[in-house]
Amino acid sequence: MLNERSLAAHQDCKDCPIRHKAVCARCESDELERLEEIKYYRRFEAGQTVVWSGDRMDFVGSVVSGIATLTQTMEDGRTQMVGLLLPSDFVGRPGRSTAAYDVVATTDLVMCCFRKSPFEDMMGRTPHIAQRLLEMTLDELDAAREWMLVLGRKTAREKIASLISIIARRDASLHMRTSDGPLAFDLPLTREAMADYLGLTLETVSRQISALKKDGVIHLEGKRHVTIPDMDRLMEEAGDDADGGMLV
């Protein structure tokens, strides 16, 4: 979570830690200046709801740090986690007035938000924003299709390996690291959250993580700090090709 001092430092788009991956990635300096005029930052504590499904949304924005979940509630009260929002992911849909899902901060969360109407106006006048948002939307669609495979056909071990690989590759991409050598990162989800997302029991998640650790597929320090010695091997455990995967 960014503290007040570091959050203030990221007020300038040029210094933003997600600049190269966010919706503004292709913007020129004059376009960034226009975005600066309509943006603001919001922070949420872990467990806090960003927006409820069906609520009116007067903003759109990108996750700067932290992680959030997209959740759908059924008529009988059951809920299903349908997606994760990681740094640089976009929240909200231009042209749609209400939220389609509950968005809840899983960890402490910082979002770079844009007032919705001015942002929609900018999209019409700024092809760079519209093009980047289209690319991100298509990436999200590909990820959703692949996730259907994870939930429907993969074994518990493959599901855990798939989720770890998604987070590892996104973290590497955000920090512009290659996957040629070991990758180290802090797992942003608790095992309870992983179980909820994957449709597994907590005991199964813990058992499979321990098995991956025992087999040397991952190294684990504490409960959250993960090192992947060989990304290709992890992808094989996930049931994917080494150069494939669900989310880039």
Rosetta silent file (secondary structure, phi, psi, omega in degrees, C-alpha in Angstrom):
SEQUENCE: MLNERSLAAHQDCKDCPIRHKAVCARCESDELERLEEIKYYRRFEAGQTVVWSGDRMDFVGSVVSGIATLTQTMEDGRTQMVGLLLPSDFVGRPGRSTAAYDVVATTDLVMCCFRKSPFEDMMGRTPHIAQRLLEMTLDELDAAREWMLVLGRKTAREKIASLISIIARRDASLHMRTSDGPLAFDLPLTREAMADYLGLTLETVSRQISALKKDGVIHLEGKRHVTIPDMDRLMEEAGDDADGGMLV
SCORE:     score description
SCORE:     0.000 S_00000001
   1 L     0.000  135.158  179.464    0.000    0.000    0.000 S_00000001
   2 L   -76.105  136.439  173.930    1.338    3.437   -0.870 S_00000001
   3 L   -82.706  177.003 -173.847    1.796    5.808    2.039 S_00000001
   4 H   -60.953  -38.596 -178.010    0.774    9.454    1.820 S_00000001
   5 H   -67.380  -47.155 -178.392    4.218   10.609    0.713 S_00000001
   6 H   -70.454  -31.712  177.127    4.644    8.004   -2.058 S_00000001
   7 H   -64.164  -42.656  177.990    1.039    8.462   -3.172 S_00000001
   8 H   -62.184  -34.946 -179.668    1.651   12.165   -3.618 S_00000001
   9 H   -65.690  -25.289 -178.292    4.760   11.360   -5.654 S_00000001
  10 L   -91.643   11.733  177.233    2.645    9.405   -8.100 S_00000001
  11 L   -66.357  -25.949  178.989    0.365   12.352   -8.821 S_00000001
  12 L   -86.666  122.884 -176.955    2.456   12.989  -11.932 S_00000001
  13 H   -56.599  -34.102 -176.528    1.527   10.553  -14.711 S_00000001
  14 H   -64.616  -24.764 -177.905    5.126   10.397  -15.927 S_00000001
  15 H  -100.256    6.678 -174.196    6.201    8.870  -12.592 S_00000001
  16 L   -69.217  134.485 -177.998    3.312    6.405  -12.280 S_00000001
  17 L   -69.525  -15.007  178.377    4.427    2.816  -11.546 S_00000001
  18 L  -109.392   12.346 -171.956    1.817    1.382  -13.952 S_00000001
  19 L   -51.531  -41.700 -173.517    2.380    3.977  -16.681 S_00000001
  20 L   -80.506   -7.646 -177.835    3.589    1.492  -19.305 S_00000001
  21 L  -118.873  -12.929 -171.495    0.669   -0.935  -18.751 S_00000001
  22 L   -81.922 -178.966 -178.134   -2.307    1.289  -17.951 S_00000001
  23 L   -63.919  -22.105 -179.225   -4.999    2.742  -20.198 S_00000001
  24 L   -93.626   11.706 -171.797   -2.819    5.829  -20.697 S_00000001
  25 L   -58.304  -32.609 -176.602    0.225    3.841  -21.874 S_00000001
  26 L   -96.112    1.885 -173.802    0.136    5.219  -25.434 S_00000001
  27 L   -70.731  142.658  172.746   -0.706    8.815  -24.529 S_00000001
  28 L   -82.897  172.486 -174.399    1.467   11.703  -25.639 S_00000001
  29 H   -61.216  -38.840 -179.873    2.457   14.462  -23.216 S_00000001
  30 H   -68.473  -33.346  177.680   -0.418   16.765  -24.197 S_00000001
  31 H   -70.765  -37.922  175.680   -2.897   13.907  -23.718 S_00000001
  32 H   -62.590  -37.424  178.811   -1.433   13.138  -20.305 S_00000001
  33 H   -62.852  -37.818  178.354   -1.902   16.770  -19.360 S_00000001
  34 H   -70.037  -36.624  176.250   -5.606   16.520  -20.194 S_00000001
  35 H   -65.234  -37.330  179.395   -5.891   13.335  -18.158 S_00000001
  36 H   -56.585  -32.531 -176.135   -4.209   15.083  -15.220 S_00000001
  37 H   -72.281  -21.070 -174.983   -7.090   17.557  -15.185 S_00000001
  38 H  -117.145    6.621 -175.899   -9.759   14.881  -14.644 S_00000001
  39 E  -101.775  158.517  172.869   -7.956   12.339  -12.464 S_00000001
  40 E  -156.852  160.872 -178.719   -7.848   11.797   -8.731 S_00000001
  41 E  -104.807  143.674  173.372   -6.620    9.039   -6.422 S_00000001
  42 E  -129.747  141.941  177.201   -8.722    6.887   -4.107 S_00000001
  43 E  -120.469  144.561 -179.991   -7.490    4.456   -1.497 S_00000001
  44 E  -131.636  142.231  176.052   -9.415    1.548   -0.018 S_00000001
  45 L   -83.537  155.900  178.482   -8.608   -0.665    2.942 S_00000001
  46 L   -54.562  130.868 -179.086   -8.543   -4.446    2.627 S_00000001
  47 L    92.975  -11.910 -177.914  -12.117   -5.737    2.740 S_00000001
  48 L   -80.934  141.066  178.841  -13.656   -2.410    1.720 S_00000001
  49 E   -82.549  127.740  176.240  -16.133   -2.356   -1.171 S_00000001
  50 E   -78.389  -45.693  177.428  -15.125   -0.146   -4.086 S_00000001
  51 E  -159.004  145.763  176.825  -18.539   -0.377   -5.755 S_00000001
  52 L   -94.110  147.167  175.321  -21.581   -2.630   -5.496 S_00000001
  53 L   -55.518  132.053  179.672  -23.138   -4.348   -8.490 S_00000001
  54 L    91.063  -15.460  178.156  -25.923   -2.175   -9.875 S_00000001
  55 L   -70.777  149.766  175.336  -24.613    1.016   -8.260 S_00000001
  56 E   -70.048  133.967  178.548  -24.165    4.063  -10.418 S_00000001
  57 L  -108.551  119.437  178.163  -20.519    4.634  -11.339 S_00000001
  58 L  -103.243   13.470  179.177  -19.367    8.205  -11.748 S_00000001
  59 E  -146.765  160.236  165.209  -15.747    7.198  -12.300 S_00000001
  60 E  -130.279  166.232  179.900  -13.522    4.764  -14.169 S_00000001
  61 E   177.891 -179.523 -178.006   -9.918    4.051  -13.316 S_00000001
  62 E  -119.504  145.543  172.989   -6.887    1.832  -12.981 S_00000001
  63 E   -74.027  124.326  177.789   -5.509   -0.147  -10.061 S_00000001
  64 E   -91.131  -47.155  177.139   -2.172    1.417   -9.064 S_00000001
  65 E  -147.912  153.635 -178.329   -1.306   -0.920   -6.214 S_00000001
  66 L    94.126 -170.540 -177.357   -2.991   -3.770   -4.406 S_00000001
  67 L  -145.441  145.186  177.654   -5.554   -6.255   -5.642 S_00000001
  68 E  -132.534  163.010  178.324   -9.352   -6.367   -5.833 S_00000001
  69 E  -115.648  150.154  169.936  -11.909   -9.008   -6.704 S_00000001
  70 E  -103.592  124.989 -174.549  -14.902   -8.987   -9.024 S_00000001
  71 E  -129.794  138.313  176.477  -17.790  -10.867   -7.446 S_00000001
  72 E  -111.558  130.466  177.371  -21.248  -11.819   -8.704 S_00000001
  73 E  -104.327  129.391  179.838  -24.065  -12.468   -6.227 S_00000001
  74 L   -87.600  170.952 -173.826  -26.857  -14.836   -7.239 S_00000001
  75 L   -61.321  -31.341 -178.286  -30.516  -14.517   -6.303 S_00000001
  76 L   -86.945    6.839  176.315  -30.225  -17.006   -3.436 S_00000001
  77 L    96.194  -12.197  177.088  -27.356  -15.081   -1.874 S_00000001
  78 L   -68.489  148.093 -179.811  -24.497  -17.272   -3.050 S_00000001
  79 E  -122.583  151.347  176.279  -21.499  -15.431   -4.404 S_00000001
  80 E  -135.607  125.986  173.525  -18.871  -16.334   -6.968 S_00000001
  81 E   -73.214  123.272 -174.189  -15.577  -14.573   -7.505 S_00000001
  82 E  -112.672   -3.456  179.078  -15.359  -14.046  -11.271 S_00000001
  83 E  -175.594  161.082  175.558  -12.156  -12.085  -11.648 S_00000001
  84 E  -115.478  142.814  173.532   -9.121  -10.444  -10.120 S_00000001
  85 E  -111.725  113.995 -179.084   -8.034   -6.851  -10.595 S_00000001
  86 L  -107.913  168.322 -179.513   -4.251   -6.497  -10.435 S_00000001
  87 L   -51.074  133.046 -177.317   -2.098   -3.370  -10.857 S_00000001
  88 L    88.510  -11.186  177.733   -2.795   -1.619  -14.206 S_00000001
  89 L   -68.825  149.934 -173.734   -6.199   -3.336  -14.612 S_00000001
  90 E   -99.792  139.468 -179.401   -9.084   -1.064  -15.556 S_00000001
  91 E  -116.649  130.191  179.389  -12.250   -0.658  -13.496 S_00000001
  92 L    99.059  161.150 -178.622  -15.534    0.471  -15.010 S_00000001
  93 L  -131.639  114.178  176.481  -16.915    0.550  -18.504 S_00000001
  94 L   -56.490  137.951 -179.491  -17.273    3.741  -20.526 S_00000001
  95 L    90.634   -8.350  178.070  -20.805    4.041  -21.852 S_00000001
  96 L  -116.698  129.362 -171.309  -22.290    2.010  -19.003 S_00000001
  97 L   -85.147  -21.414 -176.150  -23.807    3.884  -16.083 S_00000001
  98 E  -122.322  161.379  179.373  -23.850    1.110  -13.458 S_00000001
  99 L   -80.203  138.965 -179.924  -21.404   -1.473  -12.135 S_00000001
 100 L   -84.925  -24.489 -176.075  -21.774   -5.035  -13.425 S_00000001
 101 L  -138.270  160.893  167.000  -20.070   -6.681  -10.429 S_00000001
 102 E   -71.155  133.370  174.815  -19.197   -6.066   -6.812 S_00000001
 103 E  -115.657  118.738 -174.527  -15.623   -4.779   -6.645 S_00000001
 104 E  -126.651  133.353  177.341  -13.969   -5.426   -3.270 S_00000001
 105 E   -71.039  119.157  176.286  -10.437   -4.594   -2.157 S_00000001
 106 L   -81.613  -38.054  173.224   -8.704   -7.835   -1.189 S_00000001
 107 L  -120.317  176.525  170.387   -5.622   -5.955   -0.001 S_00000001
 108 L   -56.306  137.663 -167.426   -5.091   -2.267    0.655 S_00000001
 109 E  -132.044  137.955  170.813   -5.804   -0.666   -2.692 S_00000001
 110 E  -121.657  130.634  179.311   -4.880    2.537   -4.509 S_00000001
 111 E  -123.388  139.833  170.243   -6.753    3.520   -7.657 S_00000001
 112 E   -94.769  111.386 -172.649   -6.125    6.257  -10.191 S_00000001
 113 E  -108.275  151.611  175.365   -9.643    7.400  -11.074 S_00000001
 114 E  -124.468  137.478  174.595  -11.029    9.569  -13.844 S_00000001
 115 E   -61.611  131.514 -164.110  -14.322   11.394  -13.783 S_00000001
 116 H   -64.001  -49.694 -177.093  -16.472    9.331  -16.104 S_00000001
 117 H   -62.509  -47.659  176.411  -18.068   11.910  -18.404 S_00000001
 118 H   -61.997  -35.187  178.541  -14.833   13.801  -19.163 S_00000001
 119 H   -65.231  -42.541  178.233  -13.046   10.482  -19.714 S_00000001
 120 H   -63.005  -37.482  176.400  -15.697    9.371  -22.216 S_00000001
 121 H   -63.758  -41.100  179.746  -15.315   12.703  -24.011 S_00000001
 122 H   -64.537  -36.612  179.003  -11.553   12.193  -24.160 S_00000001
 123 H   -58.091  -39.127 -179.818  -12.004    8.724  -25.651 S_00000001
 124 H   -68.832  -25.584 -176.650  -13.837   10.251  -28.597 S_00000001
 125 H  -106.385   -4.543 -174.383  -11.047   12.759  -29.177 S_00000001
 126 L  -129.758   92.135 -178.655   -8.028   10.625  -28.231 S_00000001
 127 H   -56.850  -30.278 -179.225   -7.484    7.499  -30.364 S_00000001
 128 H   -60.884  -39.902  179.952   -4.568    6.426  -28.146 S_00000001
 129 H   -70.878  -45.907 -179.102   -6.889    5.940  -25.172 S_00000001
 130 H   -62.356  -40.908 -179.586   -9.614    4.202  -27.160 S_00000001
 131 H   -66.428  -43.511 -179.399   -7.101    1.861  -28.816 S_00000001
 132 H   -66.443  -39.164  179.651   -5.395    0.945  -25.543 S_00000001
 133 H   -66.233  -36.822  175.953   -8.726    0.327  -23.816 S_00000001
 134 H   -63.060  -44.391  178.502   -9.775   -1.967  -26.681 S_00000001
 135 H   -59.740  -44.228 -178.796   -6.516   -3.929  -26.325 S_00000001
 136 H   -66.104  -37.382  178.565   -7.041   -4.287  -22.584 S_00000001
 137 H   -65.632  -41.515  178.424  -10.638   -5.392  -23.088 S_00000001
 138 H   -67.613  -38.029  175.148   -9.589   -8.082  -25.576 S_00000001
 139 H   -61.477  -40.822  179.316   -6.852   -9.276  -23.194 S_00000001
 140 H   -65.373  -37.790  177.739   -9.466   -9.507  -20.454 S_00000001
 141 H   -65.187  -43.461  177.407  -11.739  -11.526  -22.746 S_00000001
 142 H   -60.695  -43.101 -179.607   -8.925  -13.958  -23.567 S_00000001
 143 H   -63.822  -39.429  179.725   -8.138  -14.329  -19.873 S_00000001
 144 H   -64.932  -39.592  178.654  -11.785  -15.006  -19.046 S_00000001
 145 H   -65.142  -41.812  178.180  -11.989  -17.727  -21.684 S_00000001
 146 H   -66.682  -35.757 -178.501   -8.842  -19.380  -20.378 S_00000001
 147 H   -66.728  -28.572  174.243  -10.119  -19.120  -16.822 S_00000001
 148 H   -59.509  -37.383  177.113  -13.177  -21.142  -17.845 S_00000001
 149 H   -67.108  -42.731 -179.812  -10.733  -23.947  -18.643 S_00000001
 150 H   -58.792  -49.517 -175.108   -9.001  -23.572  -15.285 S_00000001
 151 H   -73.592  -30.797 -172.584  -12.216  -23.816  -13.307 S_00000001
 152 H   -93.647  -29.881 -169.850  -13.882  -26.444  -15.454 S_00000001
 153 H  -125.320  -18.859 -173.636  -11.200  -28.925  -16.496 S_00000001
 154 L   -85.519  153.519  176.514   -8.009  -28.550  -14.514 S_00000001
 155 L   -73.634  169.085  179.196   -7.029  -30.546  -11.452 S_00000001
 156 H   -58.939  -42.016  179.608   -6.560  -28.854   -8.070 S_00000001
 157 H   -63.717  -43.501  179.991   -2.782  -28.848   -8.532 S_00000001
 158 H   -65.748  -36.299  178.283   -3.103  -27.338  -12.008 S_00000001
 159 H   -63.018  -46.058  179.474   -5.499  -24.680  -10.705 S_00000001
 160 H   -63.401  -45.695  179.564   -3.058  -23.579   -8.002 S_00000001
 161 H   -62.524  -38.471  179.373   -0.129  -23.572  -10.431 S_00000001
 162 H   -63.429  -46.210 -178.944   -2.199  -21.592  -12.952 S_00000001
 163 H   -64.681  -42.711  178.023   -3.128  -18.895  -10.442 S_00000001
 164 H   -62.641  -39.845 -179.579    0.460  -18.557   -9.208 S_00000001
 165 H   -66.564  -37.584  177.695    1.702  -18.307  -12.802 S_00000001
 166 H   -60.084  -50.812 -176.983   -0.830  -15.581  -13.624 S_00000001
 167 H   -65.722  -39.507  179.831    0.241  -13.456  -10.683 S_00000001
 168 H   -63.350  -44.638 -177.136    3.948  -14.111  -11.314 S_00000001
 169 H   -70.436  -36.712  176.843    3.784  -13.137  -14.977 S_00000001
 170 H   -66.410  -40.813  178.520    1.729  -10.022  -14.254 S_00000001
 171 H   -63.772  -42.162  178.934    4.183   -8.965  -11.549 S_00000001
 172 H   -64.466  -41.109  179.915    7.128   -9.542  -13.917 S_00000001
 173 H   -65.870  -41.805 -178.560    5.406   -7.600  -16.696 S_00000001
 174 H   -63.635  -37.270 -178.564    4.558   -4.696  -14.397 S_00000001
 175 L   -97.569   10.507  175.585    8.168   -4.436  -13.219 S_00000001
 176 L    54.640   46.050  174.532    9.537   -5.132  -16.721 S_00000001
 177 L  -106.586  149.724  176.113   11.395   -8.282  -15.697 S_00000001
 178 L   -88.473  164.448  179.049   11.923  -11.291  -17.933 S_00000001
 179 L  -100.398   19.464 -179.372   11.005  -14.829  -16.966 S_00000001
 180 L   -68.467  -35.798 -179.689   14.384  -16.244  -18.030 S_00000001
 181 L  -113.275 -166.322  178.335   15.586  -16.590  -14.456 S_00000001
 182 L   -60.907  144.173  176.032   13.953  -17.010  -11.043 S_00000001
 183 E  -116.115  131.347  179.345   10.944  -14.811  -10.332 S_00000001
 184 E  -125.163  139.102 -179.108   10.206  -13.624   -6.791 S_00000001
 185 E  -162.983  165.578  175.573    7.098  -11.802   -5.610 S_00000001
 186 E   -96.687  123.664  179.367    4.680  -11.517   -2.704 S_00000001
 187 L   -67.268  120.805 -173.696    1.485  -13.463   -3.220 S_00000001
 188 L   -81.972   -9.369 -177.131   -1.305  -10.885   -2.758 S_00000001
 189 L  -106.439  141.481  170.119   -4.034  -13.401   -1.927 S_00000001
 190 L   -72.617  164.983  177.487   -4.587  -15.332    1.277 S_00000001
 191 H   -66.471  -30.752  176.065   -5.129  -19.052    0.922 S_00000001
 192 H   -63.608  -42.648  179.330   -8.757  -18.490    1.876 S_00000001
 193 H   -67.182  -38.299  177.066   -9.161  -16.066   -1.039 S_00000001
 194 H   -62.191  -42.065  179.044   -7.423  -18.488   -3.398 S_00000001
 195 H   -62.368  -42.581  179.722   -9.804  -21.248   -2.320 S_00000001
 196 H   -62.702  -45.571 -177.057  -12.802  -19.004   -2.917 S_00000001
 197 H   -66.794  -36.349 -174.037  -11.592  -17.939   -6.342 S_00000001
 198 H   -93.511   -6.196 -178.186  -10.705  -21.455   -7.477 S_00000001
 199 L    71.369   33.839  179.781  -13.712  -23.247   -6.024 S_00000001
 200 L  -117.867  167.600  173.209  -11.527  -25.376   -3.742 S_00000001
 201 L   -83.113  158.037  177.574  -11.427  -25.973   -0.019 S_00000001
 202 H   -59.704  -39.950 -179.526   -8.852  -24.227    2.138 S_00000001
 203 H   -62.644  -40.120  179.721   -7.356  -27.600    3.022 S_00000001
 204 H   -65.734  -42.738  178.636   -6.921  -28.487   -0.652 S_00000001
 205 H   -60.445  -48.552 -179.592   -5.215  -25.183   -1.424 S_00000001
 206 H   -61.364  -41.508 -179.049   -2.794  -25.586    1.491 S_00000001
 207 H   -65.273  -42.165 -177.652   -2.052  -29.190    0.554 S_00000001
 208 H   -72.215  -36.367  175.490   -1.349  -28.372   -3.098 S_00000001
 209 H   -63.799  -42.404  177.309    0.855  -25.394   -2.273 S_00000001
 210 H   -62.024  -38.642  179.582    2.828  -27.600    0.105 S_00000001
 211 H   -66.847  -41.876  177.997    3.157  -30.245   -2.619 S_00000001
 212 H   -64.330  -36.496  177.192    4.436  -27.690   -5.163 S_00000001
 213 H   -67.461  -45.803 -178.923    6.930  -26.492   -2.555 S_00000001
 214 H   -61.338  -37.240 -178.737    8.058  -30.028   -1.709 S_00000001
 215 L   -82.456    0.341  177.024    8.576  -30.830   -5.394 S_00000001
 216 L    79.246   10.890  179.099   10.692  -27.701   -5.887 S_00000001
 217 L   -72.027  -36.645  174.747    8.261  -26.052   -8.292 S_00000001
 218 L  -132.612  155.603  169.230    8.045  -23.048   -5.978 S_00000001
 219 E  -111.243  140.951 -174.537   10.015  -21.823   -2.982 S_00000001
 220 E  -130.356  125.294  174.099    8.032  -20.289   -0.153 S_00000001
 221 E  -112.323  117.267 -171.808    9.202  -17.958    2.614 S_00000001
 222 L    68.427 -146.582  179.987    6.483  -17.517    5.183 S_00000001
 223 L  -103.366  -12.468 -170.669    3.031  -17.751    3.647 S_00000001
 224 L  -120.012  -30.721 -173.626    3.290  -15.068    0.996 S_00000001
 225 E   -83.192  115.505 -174.624    6.786  -14.633   -0.475 S_00000001
 226 E  -113.259  136.086  169.685    7.093  -16.921   -3.494 S_00000001
 227 E  -120.367  131.994  177.608   10.115  -17.651   -5.676 S_00000001
 228 E  -108.079  107.384 -177.494    9.701  -19.549   -8.941 S_00000001
 229 L   -66.395  -37.049 -174.174   13.037  -21.117   -9.926 S_00000001
 230 L  -140.847  105.522 -176.693   11.869  -22.240  -13.376 S_00000001
 231 H   -64.687  -34.910  179.541    8.826  -20.626  -14.981 S_00000001
 232 H   -60.698  -40.265  179.925    8.649  -23.267  -17.697 S_00000001
 233 H   -66.855  -40.368  177.931    8.243  -25.985  -15.107 S_00000001
 234 H   -61.838  -41.027  179.109    5.486  -24.055  -13.346 S_00000001
 235 H   -64.662  -35.524  175.318    3.662  -23.626  -16.656 S_00000001
 236 H   -64.445  -41.037  177.611    3.919  -27.364  -17.251 S_00000001
 237 H   -64.022  -29.696  178.794    2.406  -27.973  -13.814 S_00000001
 238 L   -79.087   -8.775 -178.418   -0.389  -25.591  -14.808 S_00000001
 239 L    83.339   17.696 -178.473   -1.078  -27.640  -17.924 S_00000001
 240 L  -116.472  158.308  172.825   -0.014  -24.799  -20.250 S_00000001
 241 L   -67.525  152.631 -178.670    2.718  -24.392  -22.821 S_00000001
 242 L   -60.682  -31.131 -179.622    5.796  -22.551  -21.600 S_00000001
 243 L  -102.758   12.244  178.619    5.106  -19.682  -24.015 S_00000001
 244 L   -99.719 -138.223  179.751    1.360  -19.758  -23.490 S_00000001
 245 L   114.005  173.025 -170.579   -0.589  -18.802  -20.427 S_00000001
 246 L  -100.686  -27.915 -171.743   -3.670  -16.912  -19.531 S_00000001
 247 L  -146.114  124.588 -176.103   -2.663  -13.383  -18.768 S_00000001
 248 L  -110.290    0.000    0.000    0.234  -11.365  -20.086 S_00000001
